[in-house]
Coordinates of C-alpha atoms and ligand atoms in Angstrom, one line a residue:
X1 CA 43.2 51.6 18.3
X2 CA 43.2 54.9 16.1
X3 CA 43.8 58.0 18.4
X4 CA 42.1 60.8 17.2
X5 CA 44.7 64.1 17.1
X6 CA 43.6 67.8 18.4
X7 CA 44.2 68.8 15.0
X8 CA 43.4 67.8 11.8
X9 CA 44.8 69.1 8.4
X10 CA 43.1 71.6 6.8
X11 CA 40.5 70.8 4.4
X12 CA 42.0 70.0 1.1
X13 CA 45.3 69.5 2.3
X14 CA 46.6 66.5 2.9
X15 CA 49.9 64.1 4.2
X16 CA 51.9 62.3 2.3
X17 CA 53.2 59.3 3.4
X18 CA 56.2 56.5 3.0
X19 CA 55.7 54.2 1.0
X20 CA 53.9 56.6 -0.8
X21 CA 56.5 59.6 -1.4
X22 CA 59.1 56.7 -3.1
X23 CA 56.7 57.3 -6.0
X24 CA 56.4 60.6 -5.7
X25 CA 60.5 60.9 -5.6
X26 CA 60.4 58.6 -8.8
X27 CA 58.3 61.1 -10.6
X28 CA 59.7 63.6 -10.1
X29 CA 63.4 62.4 -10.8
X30 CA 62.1 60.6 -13.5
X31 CA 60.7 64.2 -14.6
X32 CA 64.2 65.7 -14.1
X33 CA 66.1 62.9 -16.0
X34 CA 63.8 63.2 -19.2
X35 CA 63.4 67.1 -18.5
X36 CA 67.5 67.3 -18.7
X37 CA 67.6 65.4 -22.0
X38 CA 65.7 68.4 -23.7
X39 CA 68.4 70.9 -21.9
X40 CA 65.9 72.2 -18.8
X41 CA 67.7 73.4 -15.9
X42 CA 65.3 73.8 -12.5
X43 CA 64.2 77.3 -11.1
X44 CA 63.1 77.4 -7.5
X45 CA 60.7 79.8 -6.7
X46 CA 59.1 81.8 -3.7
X47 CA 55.4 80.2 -2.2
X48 CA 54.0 83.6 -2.5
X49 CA 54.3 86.8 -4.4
X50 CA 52.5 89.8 -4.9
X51 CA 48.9 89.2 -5.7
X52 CA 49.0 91.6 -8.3
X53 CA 51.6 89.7 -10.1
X54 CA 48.9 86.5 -10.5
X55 CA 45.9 89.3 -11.3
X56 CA 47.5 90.7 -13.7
X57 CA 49.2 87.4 -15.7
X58 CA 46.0 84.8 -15.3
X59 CA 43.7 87.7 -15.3
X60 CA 40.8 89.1 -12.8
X61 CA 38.0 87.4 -14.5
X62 CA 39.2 84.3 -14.1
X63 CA 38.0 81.6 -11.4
X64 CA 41.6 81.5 -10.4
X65 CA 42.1 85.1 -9.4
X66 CA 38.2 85.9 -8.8
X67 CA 37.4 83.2 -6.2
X68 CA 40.5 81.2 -5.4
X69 CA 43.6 82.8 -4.3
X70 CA 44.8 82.6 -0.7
X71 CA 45.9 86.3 0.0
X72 CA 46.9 88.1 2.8
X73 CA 48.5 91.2 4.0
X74 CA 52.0 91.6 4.2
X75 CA 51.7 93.8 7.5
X76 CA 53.3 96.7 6.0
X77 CA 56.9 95.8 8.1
X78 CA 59.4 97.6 7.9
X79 CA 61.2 95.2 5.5
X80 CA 59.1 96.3 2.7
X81 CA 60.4 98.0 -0.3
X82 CA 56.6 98.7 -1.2
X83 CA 55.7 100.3 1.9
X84 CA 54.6 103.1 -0.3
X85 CA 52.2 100.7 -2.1
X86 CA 48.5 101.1 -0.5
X87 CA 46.6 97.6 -0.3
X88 CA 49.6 96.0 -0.9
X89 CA 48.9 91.9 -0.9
X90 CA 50.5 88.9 -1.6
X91 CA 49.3 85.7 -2.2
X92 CA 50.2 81.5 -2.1
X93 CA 51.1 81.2 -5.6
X94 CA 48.0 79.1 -7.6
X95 CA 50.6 78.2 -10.9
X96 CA 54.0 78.6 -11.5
X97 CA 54.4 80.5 -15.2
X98 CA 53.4 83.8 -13.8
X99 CA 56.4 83.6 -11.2
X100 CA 58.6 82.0 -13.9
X101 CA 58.2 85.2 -16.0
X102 CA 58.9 87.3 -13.2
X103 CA 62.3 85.5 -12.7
X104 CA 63.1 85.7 -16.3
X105 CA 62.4 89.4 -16.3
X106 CA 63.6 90.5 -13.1
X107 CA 67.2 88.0 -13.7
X108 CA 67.8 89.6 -16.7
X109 CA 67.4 85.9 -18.2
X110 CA 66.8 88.0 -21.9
X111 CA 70.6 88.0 -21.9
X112 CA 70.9 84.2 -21.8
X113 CA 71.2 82.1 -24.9
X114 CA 67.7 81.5 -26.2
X115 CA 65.0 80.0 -25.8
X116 CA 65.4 79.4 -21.5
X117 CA 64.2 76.5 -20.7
X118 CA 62.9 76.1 -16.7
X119 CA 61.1 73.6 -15.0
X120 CA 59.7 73.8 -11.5
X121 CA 58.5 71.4 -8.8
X122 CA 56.1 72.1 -5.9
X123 CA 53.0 72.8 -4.3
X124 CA 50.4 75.4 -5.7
X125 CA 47.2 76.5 -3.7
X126 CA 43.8 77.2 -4.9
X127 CA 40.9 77.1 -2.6
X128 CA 38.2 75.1 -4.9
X129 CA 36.2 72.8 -3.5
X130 CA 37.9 69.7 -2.5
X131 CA 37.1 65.9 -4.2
X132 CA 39.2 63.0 -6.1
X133 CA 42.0 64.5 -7.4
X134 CA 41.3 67.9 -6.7
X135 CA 42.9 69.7 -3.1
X136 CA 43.3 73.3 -2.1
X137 CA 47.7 72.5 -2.2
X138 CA 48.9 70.6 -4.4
X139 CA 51.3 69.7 -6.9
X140 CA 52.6 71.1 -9.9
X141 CA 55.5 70.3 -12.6
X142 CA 55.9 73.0 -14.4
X143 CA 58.1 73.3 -17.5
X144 CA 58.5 76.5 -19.6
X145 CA 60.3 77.5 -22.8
X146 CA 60.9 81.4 -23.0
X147 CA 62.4 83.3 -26.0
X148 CA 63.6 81.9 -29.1
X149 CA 62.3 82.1 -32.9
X150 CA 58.7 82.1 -33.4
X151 CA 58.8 78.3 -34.5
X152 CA 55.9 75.5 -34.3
X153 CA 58.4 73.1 -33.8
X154 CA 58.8 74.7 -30.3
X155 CA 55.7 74.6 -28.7
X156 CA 55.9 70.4 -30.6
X157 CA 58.9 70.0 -28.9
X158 CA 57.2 70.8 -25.3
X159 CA 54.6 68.3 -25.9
X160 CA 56.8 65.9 -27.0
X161 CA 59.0 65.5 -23.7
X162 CA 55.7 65.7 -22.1
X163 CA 54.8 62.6 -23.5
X164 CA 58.0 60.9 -23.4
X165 CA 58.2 61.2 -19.7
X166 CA 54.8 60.2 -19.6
X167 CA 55.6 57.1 -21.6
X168 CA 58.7 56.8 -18.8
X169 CA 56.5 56.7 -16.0
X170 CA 54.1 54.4 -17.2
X171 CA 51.0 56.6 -17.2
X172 CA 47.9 54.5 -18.6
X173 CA 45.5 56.0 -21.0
X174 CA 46.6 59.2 -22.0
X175 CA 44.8 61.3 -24.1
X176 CA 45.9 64.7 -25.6
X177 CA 44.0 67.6 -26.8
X178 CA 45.1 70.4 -28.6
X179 CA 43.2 74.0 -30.0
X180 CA 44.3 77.5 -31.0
X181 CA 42.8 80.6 -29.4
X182 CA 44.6 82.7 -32.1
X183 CA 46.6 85.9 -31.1
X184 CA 45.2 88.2 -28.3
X185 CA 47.2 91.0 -29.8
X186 CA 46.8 92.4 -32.7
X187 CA 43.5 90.6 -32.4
X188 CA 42.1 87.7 -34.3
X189 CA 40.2 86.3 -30.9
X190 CA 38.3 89.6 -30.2
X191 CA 36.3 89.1 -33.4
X192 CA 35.4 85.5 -32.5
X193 CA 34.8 86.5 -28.8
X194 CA 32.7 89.2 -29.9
X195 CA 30.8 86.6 -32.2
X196 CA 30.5 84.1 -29.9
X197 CA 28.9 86.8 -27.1
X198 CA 26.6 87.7 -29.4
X199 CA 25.7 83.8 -30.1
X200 CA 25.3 83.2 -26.3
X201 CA 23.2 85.9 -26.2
X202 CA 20.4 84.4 -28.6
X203 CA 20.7 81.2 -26.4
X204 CA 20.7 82.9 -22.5
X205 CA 17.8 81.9 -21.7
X206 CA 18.5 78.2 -21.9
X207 CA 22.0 78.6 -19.8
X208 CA 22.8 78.3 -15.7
X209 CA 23.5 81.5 -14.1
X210 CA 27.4 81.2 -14.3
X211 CA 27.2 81.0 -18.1
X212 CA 25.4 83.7 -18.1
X213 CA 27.7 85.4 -15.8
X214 CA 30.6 84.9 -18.2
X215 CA 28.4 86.3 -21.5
X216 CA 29.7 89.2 -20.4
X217 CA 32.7 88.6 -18.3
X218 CA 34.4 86.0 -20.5
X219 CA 32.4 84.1 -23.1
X220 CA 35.3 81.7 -24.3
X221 CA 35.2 79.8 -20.8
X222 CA 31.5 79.3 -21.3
X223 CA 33.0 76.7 -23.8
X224 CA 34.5 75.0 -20.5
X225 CA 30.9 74.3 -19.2
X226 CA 30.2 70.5 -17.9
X227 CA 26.3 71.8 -17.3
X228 CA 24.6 68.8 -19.5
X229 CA 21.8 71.0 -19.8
X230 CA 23.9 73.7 -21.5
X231 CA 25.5 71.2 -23.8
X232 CA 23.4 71.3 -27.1
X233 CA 23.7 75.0 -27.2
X234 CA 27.4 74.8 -26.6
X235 CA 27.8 72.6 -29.2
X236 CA 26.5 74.5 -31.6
X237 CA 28.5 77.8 -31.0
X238 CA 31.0 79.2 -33.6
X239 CA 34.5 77.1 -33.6
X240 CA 37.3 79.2 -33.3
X241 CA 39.3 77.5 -35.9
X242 CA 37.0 78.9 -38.5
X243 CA 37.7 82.4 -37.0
X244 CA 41.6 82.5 -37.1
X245 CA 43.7 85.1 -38.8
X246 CA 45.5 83.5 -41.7
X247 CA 49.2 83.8 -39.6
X248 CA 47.6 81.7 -36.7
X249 CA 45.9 79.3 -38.8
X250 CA 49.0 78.7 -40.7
X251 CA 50.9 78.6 -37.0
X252 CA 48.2 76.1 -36.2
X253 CA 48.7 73.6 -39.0
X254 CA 52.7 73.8 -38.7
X255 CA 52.3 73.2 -34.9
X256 CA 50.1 69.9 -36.3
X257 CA 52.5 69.1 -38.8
X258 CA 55.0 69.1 -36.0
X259 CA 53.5 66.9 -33.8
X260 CA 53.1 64.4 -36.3
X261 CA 56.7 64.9 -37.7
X262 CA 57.6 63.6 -33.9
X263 CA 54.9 60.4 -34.1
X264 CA 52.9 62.7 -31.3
X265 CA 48.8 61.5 -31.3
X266 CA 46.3 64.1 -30.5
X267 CA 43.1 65.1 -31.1
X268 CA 41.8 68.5 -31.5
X269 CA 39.1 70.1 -29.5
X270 CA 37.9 73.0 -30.2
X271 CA 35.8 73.7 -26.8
X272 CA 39.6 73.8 -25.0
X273 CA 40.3 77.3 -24.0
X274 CA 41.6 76.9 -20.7
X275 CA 41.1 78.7 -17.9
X276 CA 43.7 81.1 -17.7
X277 CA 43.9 84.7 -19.5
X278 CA 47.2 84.6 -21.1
X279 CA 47.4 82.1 -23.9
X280 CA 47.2 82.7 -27.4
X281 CA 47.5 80.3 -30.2
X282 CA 48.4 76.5 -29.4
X283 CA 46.6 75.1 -26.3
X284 CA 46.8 71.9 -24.6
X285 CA 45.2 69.3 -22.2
X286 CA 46.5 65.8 -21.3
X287 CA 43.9 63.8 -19.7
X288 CA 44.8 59.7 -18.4
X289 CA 42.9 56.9 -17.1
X290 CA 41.5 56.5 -13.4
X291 CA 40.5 59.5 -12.5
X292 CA 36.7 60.9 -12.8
X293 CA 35.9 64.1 -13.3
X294 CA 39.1 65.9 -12.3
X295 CA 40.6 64.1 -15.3
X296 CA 43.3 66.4 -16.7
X297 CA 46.9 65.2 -15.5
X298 CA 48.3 68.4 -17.9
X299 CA 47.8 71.4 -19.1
X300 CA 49.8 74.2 -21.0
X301 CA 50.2 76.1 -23.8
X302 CA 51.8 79.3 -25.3
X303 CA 51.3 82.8 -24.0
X304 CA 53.8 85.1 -26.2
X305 CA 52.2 88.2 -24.6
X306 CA 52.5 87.6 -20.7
X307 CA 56.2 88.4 -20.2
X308 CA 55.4 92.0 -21.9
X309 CA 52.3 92.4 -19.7
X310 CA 54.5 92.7 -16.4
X311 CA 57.3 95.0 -18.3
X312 CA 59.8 92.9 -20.2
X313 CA 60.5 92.5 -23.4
X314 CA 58.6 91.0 -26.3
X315 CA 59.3 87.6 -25.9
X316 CA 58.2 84.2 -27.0
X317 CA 56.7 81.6 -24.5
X318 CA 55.2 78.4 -24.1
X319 CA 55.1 75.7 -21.1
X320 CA 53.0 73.0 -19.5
X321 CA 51.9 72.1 -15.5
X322 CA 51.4 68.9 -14.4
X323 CA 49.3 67.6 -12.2
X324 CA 51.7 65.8 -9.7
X325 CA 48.7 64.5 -7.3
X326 CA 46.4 63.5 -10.7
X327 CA 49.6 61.7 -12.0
X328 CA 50.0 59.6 -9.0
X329 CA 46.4 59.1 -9.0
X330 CA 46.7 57.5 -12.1
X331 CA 49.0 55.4 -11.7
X332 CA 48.1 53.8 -8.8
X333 CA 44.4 53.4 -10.4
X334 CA 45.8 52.1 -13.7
X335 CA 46.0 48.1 -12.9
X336 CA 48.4 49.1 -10.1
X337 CA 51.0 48.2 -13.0
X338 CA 53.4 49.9 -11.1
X339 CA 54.1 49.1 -8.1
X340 CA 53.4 52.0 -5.4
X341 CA 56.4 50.9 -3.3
X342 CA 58.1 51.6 -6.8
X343 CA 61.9 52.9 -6.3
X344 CA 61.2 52.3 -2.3
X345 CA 63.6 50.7 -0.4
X346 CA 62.4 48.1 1.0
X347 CA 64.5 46.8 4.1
X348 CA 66.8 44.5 3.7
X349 CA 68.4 42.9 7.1
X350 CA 67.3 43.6 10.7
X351 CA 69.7 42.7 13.1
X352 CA 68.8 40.7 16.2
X353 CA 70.9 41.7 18.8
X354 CA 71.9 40.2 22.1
X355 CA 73.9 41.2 25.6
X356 CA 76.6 44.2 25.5
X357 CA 79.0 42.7 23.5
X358 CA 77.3 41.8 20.7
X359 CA 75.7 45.3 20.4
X360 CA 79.4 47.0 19.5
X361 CA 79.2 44.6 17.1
X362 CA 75.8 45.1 15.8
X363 CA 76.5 48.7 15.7
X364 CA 79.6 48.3 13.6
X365 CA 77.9 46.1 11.1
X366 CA 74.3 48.3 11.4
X367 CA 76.9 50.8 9.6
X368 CA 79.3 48.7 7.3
X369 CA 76.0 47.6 5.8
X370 CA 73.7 50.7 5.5
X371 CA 77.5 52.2 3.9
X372 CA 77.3 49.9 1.4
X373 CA 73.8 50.1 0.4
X374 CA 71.6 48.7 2.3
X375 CA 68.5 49.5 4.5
X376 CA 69.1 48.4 7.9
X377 CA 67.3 48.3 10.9
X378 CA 69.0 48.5 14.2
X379 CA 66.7 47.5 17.3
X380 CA 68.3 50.5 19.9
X381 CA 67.2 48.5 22.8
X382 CA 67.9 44.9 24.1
X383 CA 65.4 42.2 22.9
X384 CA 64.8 38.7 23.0
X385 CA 65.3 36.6 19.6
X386 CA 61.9 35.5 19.3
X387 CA 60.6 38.8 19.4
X388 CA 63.2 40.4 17.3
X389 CA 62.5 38.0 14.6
X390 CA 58.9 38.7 14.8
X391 CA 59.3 42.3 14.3
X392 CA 61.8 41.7 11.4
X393 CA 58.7 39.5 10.0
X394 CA 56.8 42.8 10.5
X395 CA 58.5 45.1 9.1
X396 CA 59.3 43.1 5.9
X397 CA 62.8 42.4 6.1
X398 CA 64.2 39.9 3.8
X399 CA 67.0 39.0 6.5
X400 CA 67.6 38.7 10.0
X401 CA 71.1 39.1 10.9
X402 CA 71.8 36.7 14.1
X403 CA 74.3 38.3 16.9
X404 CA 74.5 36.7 19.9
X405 CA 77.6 36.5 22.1
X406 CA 78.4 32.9 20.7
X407 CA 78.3 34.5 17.0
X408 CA 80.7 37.6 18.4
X409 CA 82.9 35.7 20.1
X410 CA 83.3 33.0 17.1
X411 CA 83.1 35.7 14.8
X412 CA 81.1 33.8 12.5
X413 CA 77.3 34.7 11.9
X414 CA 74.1 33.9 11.4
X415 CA 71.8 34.9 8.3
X416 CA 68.4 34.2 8.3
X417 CA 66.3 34.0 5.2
X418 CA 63.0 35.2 6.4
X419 CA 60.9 33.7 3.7
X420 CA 61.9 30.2 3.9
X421 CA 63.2 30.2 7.8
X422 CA 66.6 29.0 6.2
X423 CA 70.0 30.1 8.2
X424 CA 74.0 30.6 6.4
X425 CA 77.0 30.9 8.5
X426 CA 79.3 33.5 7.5
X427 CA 82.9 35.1 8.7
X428 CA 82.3 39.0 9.1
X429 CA 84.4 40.0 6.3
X430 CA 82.2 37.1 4.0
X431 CA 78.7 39.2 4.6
X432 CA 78.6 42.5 2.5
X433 CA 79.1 40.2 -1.0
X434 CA 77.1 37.1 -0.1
X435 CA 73.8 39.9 0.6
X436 CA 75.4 42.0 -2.8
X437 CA 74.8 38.5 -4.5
X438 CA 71.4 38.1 -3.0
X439 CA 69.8 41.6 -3.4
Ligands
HAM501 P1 46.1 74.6 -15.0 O1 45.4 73.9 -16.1 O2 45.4 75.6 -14.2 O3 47.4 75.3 -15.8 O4 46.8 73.5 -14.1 C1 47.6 72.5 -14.6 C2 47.3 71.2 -14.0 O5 47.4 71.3 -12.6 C3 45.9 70.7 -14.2 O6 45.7 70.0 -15.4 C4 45.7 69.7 -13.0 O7 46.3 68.5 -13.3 C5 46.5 70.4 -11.9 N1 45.6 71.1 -11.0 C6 45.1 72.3 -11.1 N2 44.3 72.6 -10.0 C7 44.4 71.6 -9.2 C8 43.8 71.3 -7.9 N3 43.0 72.1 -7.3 N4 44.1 70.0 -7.4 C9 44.9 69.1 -8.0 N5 45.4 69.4 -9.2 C10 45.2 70.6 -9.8 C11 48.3 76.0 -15.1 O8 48.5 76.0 -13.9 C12 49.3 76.7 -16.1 N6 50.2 77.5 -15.3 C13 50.0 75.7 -17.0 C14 50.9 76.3 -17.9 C15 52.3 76.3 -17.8 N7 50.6 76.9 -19.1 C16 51.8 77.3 -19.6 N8 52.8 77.0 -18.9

């Protein structure tokens, strides 16, 4: 019967569980292996930083920063070097490039050979309201490119490894996006932002309150609207494409040209201007099969003014977060394909145990065998055969390893084949490479 706990995780939180996490683990190192083949080395980053730091990089205006950042006080101990700083906050990070250029700055990482390439794995925290696919932690893999030439086949690269390690993990029906929102600085997007507010502004009338909000706040993520009632005015707003300076259209068409050079598909979408403050130019989306309306496994693009914003140098800068809990989503949706249990050890030989002597025995061999290899359960208290074999049944095991005092004593035991009930005899030494021959 299910016991019901005094405590419950918080709301858009959530446990993760074995079998489960084997999949998550193959991600991940799957994300490594691939991520290592284009030269990335991991950074590992604090949970929380100062709140300024995201304000500043995704910007105030944003949902992000405006409504969903967990932020506290730091108490003012004694231990700060701020203590000086009135207000100070920090906050659970909600991304991982604003940290990423923190590190680079404050690690001196401009004195590396460039571009840097970092990736980063972990959780991220946002409180938006929960549903499929969307929690108030979750997971991110980041990847980031900083420094280096001002060269389209860069931010091509990025997206390729993203979609190889896609490919690698079997993710089903990908789809990728790709715009420009031109330079922030010196400004082609502030003539089309000023164009586009005064388009909105003809059509107010006819948009939900939080549209209308942003006329004035930030008129490119009116764009992002899923109101349907909005969408025929939306779609006939000013594309930004028609709006670029002539050095970002050109950067746009050689980022295309890349992607192609590499056999990459996308499509272009004009209404994607993400959510965040800091990009400029190429932007892009990744959305997959299996998922409903929180459909975007991916997102990224470059940002070549945010590691200036918080004090370093001019520098270059592109990247991409994944959606770690979408991804898994995915593929457990898509035609469950993949296994779930994939890369998950599953247990190989319990060993039924009986009497004093036999245990020394059991524990010897409980540890010969788990050395070599393989999973092994050990029961750590007497029990009768039958019941031993049942739970062996139970817990999946593909053999039951017999050791009774006769077997000890003999020094000859008993391997049960749990599927078809069938038993070998084997000397001690004889075990280790008849199950190597098996598994
Ligand atoms: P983002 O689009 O805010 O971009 O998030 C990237 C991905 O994280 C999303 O596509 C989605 O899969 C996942 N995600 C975001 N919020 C949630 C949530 N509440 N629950 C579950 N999954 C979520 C960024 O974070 C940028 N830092 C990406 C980037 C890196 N741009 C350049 N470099």
């Amino acid at each position: 019967m299910a016991t019901k706990s005094k405590f419950q995780a918080i709301k858009g939180t959530r446990d993760l569980l074995p079998p489960e996490t084997a999949l998550w683990n193959h991600v991940e190192q799957t994300a490594r292996e691939v991520f290592a083949t284009y030269g990335f080395g991991e950074i590992r980053l604090p949970i929380f930083e100062p709140t300024e730091l995201f304000a500043r990089s995704i910007g105030t205006d944003t949902d992000v920063v405006s409504k969903e950042m967990y932020t506290f006080a730091t108490g003012y101990d004694s231990d700060s070097v701020d203590e000086s700083v009135p207000g100070r906050t920090v906050t659970l990070r909600p991304e991982a490039t604003a940290s990423i250029c923190r590190a680079y700055i404050e690690n001196n990482m401009q004195q590396l050979p460039h571009p840097v390439k970092l990736y980063c794995i972990g959780p991220m925290f946002r409180r938006e309201r929960p549903q499929k696919g969307r929690y108030r932690q979750f997971y991110q893999i980041d990847a980031e490119i900083l420094g280096g030439p001002d060269a389209p086949a860069i931010d091509a690269e990025v997206v390729e490894m993203l979609m190889t390690f896609f490919d690698k993990v079997g993710l089903q029906g990908t789809t990728l996006y790709i715009n420009s929102v031109g330079h922030s600085a010196p400004n082609c997007r502030r003539g089309y932002v000023e164009l586009l507010r005064a388009e909105l502004q003809k059509v107010r009338d006819k948009l939900g309150p939080d549209s209308q909000r942003r006329i004035e706040t930030n008129p490119l993520r009116v764009l992002d609207s899923k109101v349907e009632s909005e969408q025929p005015y939306i779609e006939k707003l000013p594309h930004i494409a028609d709006h670029l300076c002539e050095d970002c259209a050109a950067n746009y068409a050689a980022v295309k040209r890349e992607l192609e050079l590499r056999g990459v598909i996308y499509e272009e979408n004009w209404r994607l201007v993400r959510g965040l403050d800091y990009y400029t130019r190429t932007t892009f989306e990744i959305t997959a099969a299996g998922l409903g309306s929180q459909n975007a496994v991916c997102g990224g693009g470059r940002y070549d003014g945010l590691i200036e914003l918080l004090g370093g140098p001019p520098t270059k800068a592109t990247g991409f977060a994944i959606g770690e809990d979408r991804l898994i989503l995915s593929l457990q949706e898509s035609a469950n394909s993949q296994s779930p249990t994939i890369g998950y050890q599953s247990l190989s030989v319990y060993i039924a145990w009986m009497g004093d002597k036999a245990y020394a025995t059991a524990v010897r061999a409980a540890k010969d065998l788990r050395n070599a290899g393989f999973s092994v359960e050990l029961p750590p208290v007497a029990q009768k055969f039958g019941k031993a074999l049942g739970q062996a049944d139970k817990l999946g095991a593909k053999y039951a390893l017999i050791l009774g005092e006769d077997e000890v004593a003999e020094g000859t035991w008993t391997l049960k084949t749990l599927a078809d009930g069938t038993q070998t005899k084997l000397p001690e030494p004889a075990l280790i490479e008849h199950l190597r021959k098996q598994l």
